mmCIF file of C-alpha atoms in Angstrom:
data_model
loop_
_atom_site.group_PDB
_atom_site.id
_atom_site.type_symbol
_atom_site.label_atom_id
_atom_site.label_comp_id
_atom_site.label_asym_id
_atom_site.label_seq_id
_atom_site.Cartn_x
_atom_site.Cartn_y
_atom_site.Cartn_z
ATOM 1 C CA UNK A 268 -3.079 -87.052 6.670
ATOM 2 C CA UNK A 269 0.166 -87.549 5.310
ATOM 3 C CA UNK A 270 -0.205 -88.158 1.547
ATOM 4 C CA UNK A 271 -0.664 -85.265 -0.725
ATOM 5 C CA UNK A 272 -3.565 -84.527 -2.742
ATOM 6 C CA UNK A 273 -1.679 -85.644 -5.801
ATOM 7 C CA UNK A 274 -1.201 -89.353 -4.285
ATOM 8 C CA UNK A 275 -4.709 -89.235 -3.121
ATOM 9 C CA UNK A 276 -6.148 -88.371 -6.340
ATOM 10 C CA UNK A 277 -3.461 -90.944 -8.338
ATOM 11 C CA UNK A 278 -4.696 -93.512 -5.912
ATOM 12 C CA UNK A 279 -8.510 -93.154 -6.848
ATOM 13 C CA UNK A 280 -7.761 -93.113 -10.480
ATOM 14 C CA UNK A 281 -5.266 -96.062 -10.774
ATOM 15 C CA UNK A 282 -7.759 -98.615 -12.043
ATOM 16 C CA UNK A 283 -9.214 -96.415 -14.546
ATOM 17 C CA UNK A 284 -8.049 -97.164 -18.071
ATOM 18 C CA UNK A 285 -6.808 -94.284 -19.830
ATOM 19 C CA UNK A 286 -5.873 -96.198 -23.140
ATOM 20 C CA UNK A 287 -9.215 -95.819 -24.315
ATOM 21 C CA UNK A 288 -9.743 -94.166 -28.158
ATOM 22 C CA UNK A 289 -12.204 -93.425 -30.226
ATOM 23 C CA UNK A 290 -12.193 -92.361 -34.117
ATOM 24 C CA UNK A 291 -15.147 -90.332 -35.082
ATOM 25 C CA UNK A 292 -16.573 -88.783 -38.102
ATOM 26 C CA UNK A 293 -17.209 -84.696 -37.364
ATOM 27 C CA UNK A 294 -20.323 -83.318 -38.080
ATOM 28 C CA UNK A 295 -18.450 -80.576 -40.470
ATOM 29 C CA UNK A 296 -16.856 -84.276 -42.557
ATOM 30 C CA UNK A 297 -13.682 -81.903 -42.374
ATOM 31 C CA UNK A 298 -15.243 -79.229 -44.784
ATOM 32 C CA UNK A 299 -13.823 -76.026 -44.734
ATOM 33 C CA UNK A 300 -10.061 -77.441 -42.593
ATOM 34 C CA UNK A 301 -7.040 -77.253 -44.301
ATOM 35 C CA UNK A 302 -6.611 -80.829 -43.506
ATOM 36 C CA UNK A 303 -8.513 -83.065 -45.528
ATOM 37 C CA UNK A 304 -9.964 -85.649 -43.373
ATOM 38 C CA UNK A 305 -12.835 -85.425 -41.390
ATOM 39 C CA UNK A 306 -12.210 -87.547 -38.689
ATOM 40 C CA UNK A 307 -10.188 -87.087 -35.330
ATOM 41 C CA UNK A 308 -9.230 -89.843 -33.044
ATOM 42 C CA UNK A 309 -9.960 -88.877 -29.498
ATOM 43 C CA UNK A 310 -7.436 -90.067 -26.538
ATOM 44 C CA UNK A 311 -9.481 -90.492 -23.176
ATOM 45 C CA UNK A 312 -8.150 -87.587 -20.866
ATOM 46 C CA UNK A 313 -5.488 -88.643 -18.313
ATOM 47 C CA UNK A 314 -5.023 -87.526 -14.643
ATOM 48 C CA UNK A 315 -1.624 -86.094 -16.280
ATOM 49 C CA UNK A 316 -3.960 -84.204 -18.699
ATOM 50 C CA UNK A 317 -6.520 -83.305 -15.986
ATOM 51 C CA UNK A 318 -3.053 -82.154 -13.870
ATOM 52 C CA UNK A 319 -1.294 -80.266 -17.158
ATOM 53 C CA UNK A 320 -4.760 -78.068 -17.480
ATOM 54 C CA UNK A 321 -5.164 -77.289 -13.691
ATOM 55 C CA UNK A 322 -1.924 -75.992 -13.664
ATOM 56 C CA UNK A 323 -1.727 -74.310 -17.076
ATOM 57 C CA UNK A 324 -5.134 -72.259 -15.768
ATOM 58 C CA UNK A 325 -3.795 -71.033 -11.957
ATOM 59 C CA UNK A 326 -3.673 -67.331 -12.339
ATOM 60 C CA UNK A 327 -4.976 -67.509 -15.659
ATOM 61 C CA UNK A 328 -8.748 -65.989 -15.236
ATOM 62 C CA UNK A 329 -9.858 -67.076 -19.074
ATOM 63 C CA UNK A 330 -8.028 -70.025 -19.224
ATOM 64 C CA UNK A 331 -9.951 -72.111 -22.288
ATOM 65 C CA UNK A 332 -10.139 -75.358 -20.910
ATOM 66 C CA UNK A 333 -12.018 -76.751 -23.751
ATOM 67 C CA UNK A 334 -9.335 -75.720 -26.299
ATOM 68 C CA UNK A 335 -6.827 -76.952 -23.900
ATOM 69 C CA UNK A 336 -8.329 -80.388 -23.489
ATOM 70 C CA UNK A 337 -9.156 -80.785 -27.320
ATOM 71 C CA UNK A 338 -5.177 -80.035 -27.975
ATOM 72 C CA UNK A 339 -4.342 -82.973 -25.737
ATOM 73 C CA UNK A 340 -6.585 -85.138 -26.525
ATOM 74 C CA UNK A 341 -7.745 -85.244 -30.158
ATOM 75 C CA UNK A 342 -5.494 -86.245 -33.397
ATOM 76 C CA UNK A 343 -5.869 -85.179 -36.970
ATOM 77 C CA UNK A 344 -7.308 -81.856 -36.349
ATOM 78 C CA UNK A 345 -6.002 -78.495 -35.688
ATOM 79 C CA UNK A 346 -7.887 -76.951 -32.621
ATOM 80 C CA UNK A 347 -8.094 -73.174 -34.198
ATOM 81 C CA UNK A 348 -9.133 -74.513 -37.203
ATOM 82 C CA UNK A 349 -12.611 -76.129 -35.532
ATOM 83 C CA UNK A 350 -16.059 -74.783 -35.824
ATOM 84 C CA UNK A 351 -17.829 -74.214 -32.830
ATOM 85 C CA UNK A 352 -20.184 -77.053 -33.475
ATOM 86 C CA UNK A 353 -17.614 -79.433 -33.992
ATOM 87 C CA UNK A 354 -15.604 -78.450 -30.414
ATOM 88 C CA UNK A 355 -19.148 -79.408 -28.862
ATOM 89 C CA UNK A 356 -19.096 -82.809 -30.549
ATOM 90 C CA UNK A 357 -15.790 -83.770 -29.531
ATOM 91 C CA UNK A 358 -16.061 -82.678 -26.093
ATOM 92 C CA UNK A 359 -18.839 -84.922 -25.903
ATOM 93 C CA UNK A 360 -16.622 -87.281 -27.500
ATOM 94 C CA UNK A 361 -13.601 -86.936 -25.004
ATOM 95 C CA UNK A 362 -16.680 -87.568 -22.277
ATOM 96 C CA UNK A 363 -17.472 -90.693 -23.977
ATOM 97 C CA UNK A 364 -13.784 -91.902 -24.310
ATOM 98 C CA UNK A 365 -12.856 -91.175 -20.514
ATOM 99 C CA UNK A 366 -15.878 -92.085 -18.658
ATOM 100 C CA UNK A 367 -17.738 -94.094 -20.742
ATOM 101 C CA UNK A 368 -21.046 -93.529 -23.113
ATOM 102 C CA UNK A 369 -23.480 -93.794 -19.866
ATOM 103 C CA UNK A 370 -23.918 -90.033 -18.140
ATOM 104 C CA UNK A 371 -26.125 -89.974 -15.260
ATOM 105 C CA UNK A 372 -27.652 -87.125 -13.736
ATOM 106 C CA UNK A 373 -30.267 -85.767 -11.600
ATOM 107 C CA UNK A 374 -32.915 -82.627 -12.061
ATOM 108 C CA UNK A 375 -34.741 -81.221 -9.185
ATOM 109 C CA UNK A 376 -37.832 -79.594 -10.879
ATOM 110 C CA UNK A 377 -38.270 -75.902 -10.783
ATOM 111 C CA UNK A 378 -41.692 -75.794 -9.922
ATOM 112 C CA UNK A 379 -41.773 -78.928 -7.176
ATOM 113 C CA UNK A 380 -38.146 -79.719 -6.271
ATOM 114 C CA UNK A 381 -39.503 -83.601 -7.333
ATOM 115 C CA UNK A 382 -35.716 -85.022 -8.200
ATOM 116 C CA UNK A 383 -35.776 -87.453 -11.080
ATOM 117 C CA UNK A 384 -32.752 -89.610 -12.227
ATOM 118 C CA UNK A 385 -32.050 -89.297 -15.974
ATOM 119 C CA UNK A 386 -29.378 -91.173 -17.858
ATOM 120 C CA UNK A 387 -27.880 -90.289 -21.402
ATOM 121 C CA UNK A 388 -26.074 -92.767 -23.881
ATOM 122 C CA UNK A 389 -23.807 -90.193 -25.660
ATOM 123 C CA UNK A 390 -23.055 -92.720 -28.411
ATOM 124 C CA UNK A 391 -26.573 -93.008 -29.286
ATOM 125 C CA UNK A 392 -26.800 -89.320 -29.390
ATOM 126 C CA UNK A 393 -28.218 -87.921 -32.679
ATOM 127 C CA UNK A 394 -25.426 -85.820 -34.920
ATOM 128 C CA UNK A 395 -27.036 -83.887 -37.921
ATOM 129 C CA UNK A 396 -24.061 -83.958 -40.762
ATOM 130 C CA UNK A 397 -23.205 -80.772 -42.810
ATOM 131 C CA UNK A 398 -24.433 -81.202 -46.183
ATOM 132 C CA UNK A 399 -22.090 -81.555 -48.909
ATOM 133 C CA UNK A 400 -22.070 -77.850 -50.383
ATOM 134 C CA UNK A 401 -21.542 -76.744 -46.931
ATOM 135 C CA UNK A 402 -19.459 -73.459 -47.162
#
């Protein structure tokens, strides 16, 4: 095989659209950030930004891909400044930007090993808002 894995992987990915973006309210509304707003528009990741992050993490045992990622691809937020629960949320986010809001998966049973199909819409996906005097 003469093409690289680069060209291979460029190749698979060339009809996917990568100019997909979402705006979405965080569950924090932005309370607590030095910025004001509470929403972040989310980018869907690119093979460049799938690329950047593989090599940023070679040699790097505790490379945080997550932060990494959430850098790239989401606007009007600083990174360090996000709560946990808000990272979670817009990793789910970046998910629903790049592959779409349908994830499909399959779960072998502990107990059996029966394999059942399940299938999540992550826009439907229930998001419990800080309250207002959230400190």
């Amino acid at each position: 095989m003469s093409e690289n894995i680069d060209d291979l992987v460029a190749s698979i990915l060339e009809n996917v659209s990568t100019d997909a973006s979402i705006e979405v309210e965080l569950p924090s509304r932005g309370i607590g950030y030095s910025s004001d707003s509470g929403t972040v528009k989310i980018k869907a990741m690119s093979f460049a930004d799938e690329k950047a992050a593989a090599q940023a993490s070679l040699g790097q045992p505790n490379f945080d891909h997550i932060s990494f990622m959430i850098v790239r691809c989401a606007e009007g937020i600083s990174e360090e400044d996000l709560y946990l629960f808000d990272k979670i949320f817009i990793i789910l986010k970046l998910r629903q930007a790049t592959y779409g809001a349908s994830f499909d998966a399959e779960l072998t049973c502990p107990e059996c090993e029966e394999k059942s199909k399940i299938s999540f819409d992550l826009s439907k996906v229930p998001v419990k808002f800080v309250e207002p005097n959230f400190s």
